[in-house]
């Protein structure tokens, strides 16, 4: 059987090989990109499904509008307002099957084979692959602990004339970095100046540990004239409520949304109305602020424990910026005193010691840095985090 | 903003215009393609969600495997066995977000821009548009009341060398037609002879009114050596349980499934685990046979009532084959005694009289037959069906 040429643009073996190893018994995994299922508000979700099946079973189990279930669009509009984006009407967002689908719809709507897109180096792996499936050449823009560097980004925009620029400005995956307020304004100015679509993927922005991060690019658009037209924003309930409902959303210019909706019609018709109605009832119940507070407190404690353990156990073998939110710690092997500086080699020895992480290289669309690795502090409790880092120390010494 | 060229291949205005009219108060609609929400087994679904949230909340609300939630794959394997496809192991199917996503994944996996695909004329509208978004040229193969004509299909296969042939062999949408057993065997032989993928879309096969239809192409593959490799089968719970869970599945050769899974990973990561777990619990509870029996009885009665009303009210103005299952009646305006034979013109007058249907033309990828129309008998009760057909008579006379 012959398959479509677009499949040749994608390479998934690096991660696949790694995940095969995760089945090893007793392993402590810092490799996942998911939230801790022990923290899901099961009782709250159960109450929501009961209300759905009592009050609106016909609508919630039937086909629904491709744009999304109207009560959920209204709740998401209010949720965005609570996060500083005051002016997103329900009609200005569409519900997607997880924010992964928002990325897919952006690819389908925007990208011709051969088009260039710019992402952060490093960025979310599935974004790179998703855009490559539409034939994109994925260009990598350098970042530091304040996120993408606007001057470098502008140089790349001018050079490559990209179809879009994709950023995770807040608690980035895998970098953990947060774009500074000053840089956020500059990015919006660049979008207007160069008439290029900037995609803000924001699954982690609610997961801050102490102070709230700077406002989202979306929330800042009113301060940069003309920028709203050039911004698309992807939201998700996966990291703050649970991934299993697959509820994401896409906010953008009406012309973009109309076309993304048309593409969605032929992708999956609509997102599960049952899941949408459940999410809407959950949001309407008003418990989300407590849920967020609980999740933030737990992840903050784990991030602190992991940072402390890394500093005390691994010392000068690693360097990292202590994350202020999100799920991830981005670590660089320094190679100090002749210690290992290749994260792929370390990953294999780590598995032997019973601890897993993802090497950083696959997160780069270009110019991978083999000394980097991503640790998730989300799913292991504090004792397991300490034990896991102790095992990492043994792997480093092995 | 500039959008991707693939969007230029799709035209959705015909249906969009029509559906705008459906909001008119008091209208009796035979236009929908959906099941009757009054027949959803709400209590059964509620019991399933309760079990899910009691027994497996962590897994059901977490990220899941792209291939599908394993307990659901096992239940769907058993469900297929109960329908005559005995040898579909859980690993030989992947769960999709409705069967619409199975079509999308087939498009993404198989179709290069400029490739040809063959469909029935008429066929499911969203299939045509879905494949066109991947750049396919969609060729139409003629059908009669026994489904697609194998000789004509073979001629078109030889002429166009298509990437795939898409069929709805059982109670087709919109045709209501069912491919005869003899033709089913011939289609499988053609697939092997010409090494062409045949896609069997089967959302309606369980909705038979009296005798069961011939076995699915999938169930017949053991009788035609080599044919299993060239068959893909799309299943769905949307018409038999409810659409709102968005549970479909794709069965095919391992090479095809592996690539479709990779595409799905970057389309929506996975189908809602919560919806999948709910469907799995529902199927495991063993009530599906009763649910199907109830749905079949109601639709059978409505199909009979609509057929009777059409014959008695419209007489020689129409001709149609009484459907033996599914949701749809495919009607041709004869133009006898100078009566209307343009379904578009009739659709507008019908709306004025308070009844809606879909004209047949948009269901043809080529050579539309303007005298055809599709009536759904699924969602109106018998009194409304009789009243609706009486209104159609007035529209015809107007």
GROMACS .gro file of N, CA and C in nm, chain A residues 48-131:
model
  252
   48UNK      N    1  -2.099   1.727   3.786
   48UNK     CA    2  -2.128   1.794   3.658
   48UNK      C    3  -2.198   1.697   3.562
   49UNK      N    4  -2.148   1.573   3.552
   49UNK     CA    5  -2.212   1.479   3.459
   49UNK      C    6  -2.355   1.448   3.503
   50UNK      N    7  -2.376   1.441   3.635
   50UNK     CA    8  -2.513   1.416   3.683
   50UNK      C    9  -2.606   1.529   3.640
   51UNK      N   10  -2.561   1.652   3.655
   51UNK     CA   11  -2.644   1.766   3.614
   51UNK      C   12  -2.671   1.761   3.463
   52UNK      N   13  -2.566   1.728   3.388
   52UNK     CA   14  -2.582   1.721   3.242
   52UNK      C   15  -2.690   1.619   3.204
   53UNK      N   16  -2.681   1.500   3.262
   53UNK     CA   17  -2.772   1.393   3.221
   53UNK      C   18  -2.912   1.413   3.279
   54UNK      N   19  -2.923   1.496   3.383
   54UNK     CA   20  -3.056   1.530   3.437
   54UNK      C   21  -3.119   1.645   3.357
   55UNK      N   22  -3.039   1.748   3.328
   55UNK     CA   23  -3.096   1.873   3.276
   55UNK      C   24  -3.093   1.885   3.125
   56UNK      N   25  -2.999   1.819   3.059
   56UNK     CA   26  -2.981   1.844   2.915
   56UNK      C   27  -2.934   1.721   2.841
   57UNK      N   28  -2.994   1.602   2.872
   57UNK     CA   29  -2.943   1.479   2.810
   57UNK      C   30  -2.957   1.480   2.658
   58UNK      N   31  -3.069   1.529   2.609
   58UNK     CA   32  -3.091   1.527   2.465
   58UNK      C   33  -2.984   1.603   2.390
   59UNK      N   34  -2.958   1.725   2.434
   59UNK     CA   35  -2.858   1.807   2.365
   59UNK      C   36  -2.717   1.754   2.388
   60UNK      N   37  -2.689   1.706   2.510
   60UNK     CA   38  -2.552   1.667   2.544
   60UNK      C   39  -2.511   1.536   2.478
   61UNK      N   40  -2.607   1.455   2.436
   61UNK     CA   41  -2.573   1.327   2.372
   61UNK      C   42  -2.595   1.330   2.220
   62UNK      N   43  -2.647   1.441   2.172
   62UNK     CA   44  -2.677   1.456   2.028
   62UNK      C   45  -2.557   1.517   1.955
   63UNK      N   46  -2.562   1.516   1.823
   63UNK     CA   47  -2.469   1.598   1.745
   63UNK      C   48  -2.481   1.743   1.790
   64UNK      N   49  -2.372   1.816   1.775
   64UNK     CA   50  -2.374   1.956   1.815
   64UNK      C   51  -2.309   2.043   1.710
   65UNK      N   52  -2.313   2.173   1.733
   65UNK     CA   53  -2.253   2.268   1.639
   65UNK      C   54  -2.102   2.246   1.635
   66UNK      N   55  -2.046   2.256   1.514
   66UNK     CA   56  -1.901   2.239   1.499
   66UNK      C   57  -1.825   2.342   1.583
   67UNK      N   58  -1.878   2.462   1.594
   67UNK     CA   59  -1.811   2.570   1.669
   67UNK      C   60  -1.799   2.539   1.817
   68UNK      N   61  -1.888   2.454   1.867
   68UNK     CA   62  -1.886   2.422   2.009
   68UNK      C   63  -2.024   2.434   2.071
   69UNK      N   64  -2.037   2.370   2.186
   69UNK     CA   65  -2.163   2.370   2.262
   69UNK      C   66  -2.179   2.509   2.324
   70UNK      N   67  -2.288   2.575   2.293
   70UNK     CA   68  -2.299   2.716   2.330
   70UNK      C   69  -2.279   2.741   2.480
   71UNK      N   70  -2.337   2.659   2.570
   71UNK     CA   71  -2.312   2.686   2.713
   71UNK      C   72  -2.164   2.679   2.750
   72UNK      N   73  -2.088   2.593   2.683
   72UNK     CA   74  -1.944   2.588   2.712
   72UNK      C   75  -1.874   2.711   2.656
   73UNK      N   76  -1.913   2.752   2.536
   73UNK     CA   77  -1.850   2.873   2.480
   73UNK      C   78  -1.872   2.992   2.574
   74UNK      N   79  -1.990   2.997   2.634
   74UNK     CA   80  -2.018   3.107   2.728
   74UNK      C   81  -1.931   3.096   2.853
   75UNK      N   82  -1.917   2.975   2.904
   75UNK     CA   83  -1.834   2.956   3.023
   75UNK      C   84  -1.687   2.986   2.994
   76UNK      N   85  -1.641   2.946   2.875
   76UNK     CA   86  -1.500   2.970   2.840
   76UNK      C   87  -1.475   3.119   2.820
   77UNK      N   88  -1.574   3.188   2.766
   77UNK     CA   89  -1.564   3.333   2.753
   77UNK      C   90  -1.545   3.397   2.891
   78UNK      N   91  -1.624   3.351   2.988
   78UNK     CA   92  -1.612   3.403   3.125
   78UNK      C   93  -1.479   3.363   3.188
   79UNK      N   94  -1.434   3.240   3.159
   79UNK     CA   95  -1.306   3.191   3.213
   79UNK      C   96  -1.192   3.277   3.160
   80UNK      N   97  -1.196   3.309   3.030
   80UNK     CA   98  -1.092   3.396   2.972
   80UNK      C   99  -1.096   3.534   3.035
   81UNK      N  100  -1.218   3.584   3.062
   81UNK     CA  101  -1.230   3.717   3.126
   81UNK      C  102  -1.166   3.713   3.264
   82UNK      N  103  -1.185   3.601   3.335
   82UNK     CA  104  -1.126   3.590   3.470
   82UNK      C  105  -0.975   3.588   3.464
   83UNK      N  106  -0.920   3.560   3.346
   83UNK     CA  107  -0.775   3.556   3.330
   83UNK      C  108  -0.723   3.680   3.258
   84UNK      N  109  -0.804   3.785   3.253
   84UNK     CA  110  -0.754   3.912   3.200
   84UNK      C  111  -0.788   3.940   3.055
   85UNK      N  112  -0.847   3.842   2.984
   85UNK     CA  113  -0.889   3.868   2.845
   85UNK      C  114  -1.039   3.898   2.850
   86UNK      N  115  -1.070   4.026   2.869
   86UNK     CA  116  -1.206   4.069   2.905
   86UNK      C  117  -1.304   4.062   2.789
   87UNK      N  118  -1.254   4.067   2.669
   87UNK     CA  119  -1.342   4.099   2.556
   87UNK      C  120  -1.356   3.983   2.458
   88UNK      N  121  -1.344   3.859   2.506
   88UNK     CA  122  -1.361   3.744   2.417
   88UNK      C  123  -1.506   3.695   2.427
   89UNK      N  124  -1.588   3.737   2.332
   89UNK     CA  125  -1.728   3.692   2.330
   89UNK      C  126  -1.732   3.542   2.300
   90UNK      N  127  -1.840   3.474   2.342
   90UNK     CA  128  -1.851   3.330   2.312
   90UNK      C  129  -1.833   3.300   2.163
   91UNK      N  130  -1.876   3.391   2.077
   91UNK     CA  131  -1.867   3.368   1.933
   91UNK      C  132  -1.724   3.386   1.881
   92UNK      N  133  -1.636   3.439   1.968
   92UNK     CA  134  -1.499   3.462   1.923
   92UNK      C  135  -1.405   3.347   1.960
   93UNK      N  136  -1.464   3.235   2.003
   93UNK     CA  137  -1.383   3.115   2.028
   93UNK      C  138  -1.456   2.994   1.973
   94UNK      N  139  -1.380   2.896   1.932
   94UNK     CA  140  -1.439   2.766   1.897
   94UNK      C  141  -1.377   2.660   1.989
   95UNK      N  142  -1.460   2.561   2.023
   95UNK     CA  143  -1.413   2.452   2.109
   95UNK      C  144  -1.341   2.350   2.021
   96UNK      N  145  -1.229   2.300   2.069
   96UNK     CA  146  -1.151   2.201   1.994
   96UNK      C  147  -1.132   2.074   2.079
   97UNK      N  148  -1.101   1.964   2.011
   97UNK     CA  149  -1.080   1.837   2.081
   97UNK      C  150  -0.939   1.836   2.138
   98UNK      N  151  -0.927   1.898   2.255
   98UNK     CA  152  -0.795   1.927   2.311
   98UNK      C  153  -0.729   2.039   2.234
   99UNK      N  154  -0.628   2.103   2.293
   99UNK     CA  155  -0.563   2.210   2.216
   99UNK      C  156  -0.478   2.151   2.105
  100UNK      N  157  -0.447   2.020   2.111
  100UNK     CA  158  -0.379   1.958   1.997
  100UNK      C  159  -0.460   1.978   1.869
  101UNK      N  160  -0.592   1.968   1.880
  101UNK     CA  161  -0.672   1.990   1.759
  101UNK      C  162  -0.667   2.135   1.713
  102UNK      N  163  -0.655   2.228   1.807
  102UNK     CA  164  -0.642   2.368   1.764
  102UNK      C  165  -0.517   2.384   1.678
  103UNK      N  166  -0.409   2.318   1.718
  103UNK     CA  167  -0.286   2.323   1.638
  103UNK      C  168  -0.309   2.260   1.501
  104UNK      N  169  -0.377   2.145   1.501
  104UNK     CA  170  -0.404   2.077   1.375
  104UNK      C  171  -0.488   2.164   1.282
  105UNK      N  172  -0.589   2.230   1.340
  105UNK     CA  173  -0.675   2.316   1.257
  105UNK      C  174  -0.598   2.437   1.206
  106UNK      N  175  -0.508   2.490   1.287
  106UNK     CA  176  -0.424   2.600   1.239
  106UNK      C  177  -0.337   2.552   1.123
  107UNK      N  178  -0.283   2.431   1.136
  107UNK     CA  179  -0.202   2.377   1.027
  107UNK      C  180  -0.284   2.361   0.900
  108UNK      N  181  -0.404   2.303   0.915
  108UNK     CA  182  -0.489   2.276   0.800
  108UNK      C  183  -0.535   2.407   0.734
  109UNK      N  184  -0.561   2.505   0.818
  109UNK     CA  185  -0.616   2.632   0.770
  109UNK      C  186  -0.510   2.722   0.707
  110UNK      N  187  -0.386   2.713   0.760
  110UNK     CA  188  -0.286   2.815   0.727
  110UNK      C  189  -0.171   2.766   0.639
  111UNK      N  190  -0.135   2.638   0.648
  111UNK     CA  191  -0.004   2.597   0.596
  111UNK      C  192  -0.013   2.527   0.461
  112UNK      N  193   0.054   2.583   0.363
  112UNK     CA  194   0.077   2.514   0.236
  112UNK      C  195   0.209   2.437   0.244
  113UNK      N  196   0.218   2.323   0.174
  113UNK     CA  197   0.347   2.254   0.170
  113UNK      C  198   0.459   2.349   0.127
  114UNK      N  199   0.568   2.346   0.201
  114UNK     CA  200   0.680   2.435   0.171
  114UNK      C  201   0.680   2.565   0.249
  115UNK      N  202   0.566   2.599   0.310
  115UNK     CA  203   0.561   2.720   0.393
  115UNK      C  204   0.653   2.706   0.513
  116UNK      N  205   0.698   2.819   0.561
  116UNK     CA  206   0.779   2.817   0.682
  116UNK      C  207   0.698   2.864   0.802
  117UNK      N  208   0.724   2.804   0.914
  117UNK     CA  209   0.668   2.851   1.040
  117UNK      C  210   0.783   2.862   1.139
  118UNK      N  211   0.769   2.952   1.234
  118UNK     CA  212   0.873   2.971   1.335
  118UNK      C  213   0.820   2.926   1.470
  119UNK      N  214   0.901   2.848   1.540
  119UNK     CA  215   0.867   2.805   1.675
  119UNK      C  216   0.985   2.837   1.766
  120UNK      N  217   0.963   2.822   1.895
  120UNK     CA  218   1.076   2.837   1.987
  120UNK      C  219   1.166   2.714   1.979
  121UNK      N  220   1.293   2.733   2.002
  121UNK     CA  221   1.387   2.623   2.015
  121UNK      C  222   1.438   2.621   2.158
  122UNK      N  223   1.387   2.528   2.239
  122UNK     CA  224   1.299   2.414   2.214
  122UNK      C  225   1.151   2.450   2.226
  123UNK      N  226   1.066   2.360   2.170
  123UNK     CA  227   0.921   2.378   2.184
  123UNK      C  228   0.852   2.242   2.197
  124UNK      N  229   0.719   2.246   2.203
  124UNK     CA  230   0.636   2.126   2.216
  124UNK      C  231   0.653   2.038   2.093
  125UNK      N  232   0.695   1.916   2.117
  125UNK     CA  233   0.725   1.823   2.008
  125UNK      C  234   0.609   1.802   1.911
  126UNK      N  235   0.490   1.785   1.966
  126UNK     CA  236   0.376   1.752   1.881
  126UNK      C  237   0.336   1.870   1.792
  127UNK      N  238   0.376   1.991   1.829
  127UNK     CA  239   0.351   2.104   1.740
  127UNK      C  240   0.440   2.095   1.617
  128UNK      N  241   0.566   2.064   1.639
  128UNK     CA  242   0.659   2.051   1.527
  128UNK      C  243   0.607   1.947   1.428
  129UNK      N  244   0.570   1.831   1.480
  129UNK     CA  245   0.526   1.721   1.393
  129UNK      C  246   0.394   1.754   1.326
  130UNK      N  247   0.304   1.815   1.401
  130UNK     CA  248   0.173   1.852   1.346
  130UNK      C  249   0.190   1.944   1.226
  131UNK      N  250   0.272   2.047   1.240
  131UNK     CA  251   0.291   2.142   1.130
  131UNK      C  252   0.368   2.077   1.014
   0.00000   0.00000   0.00000
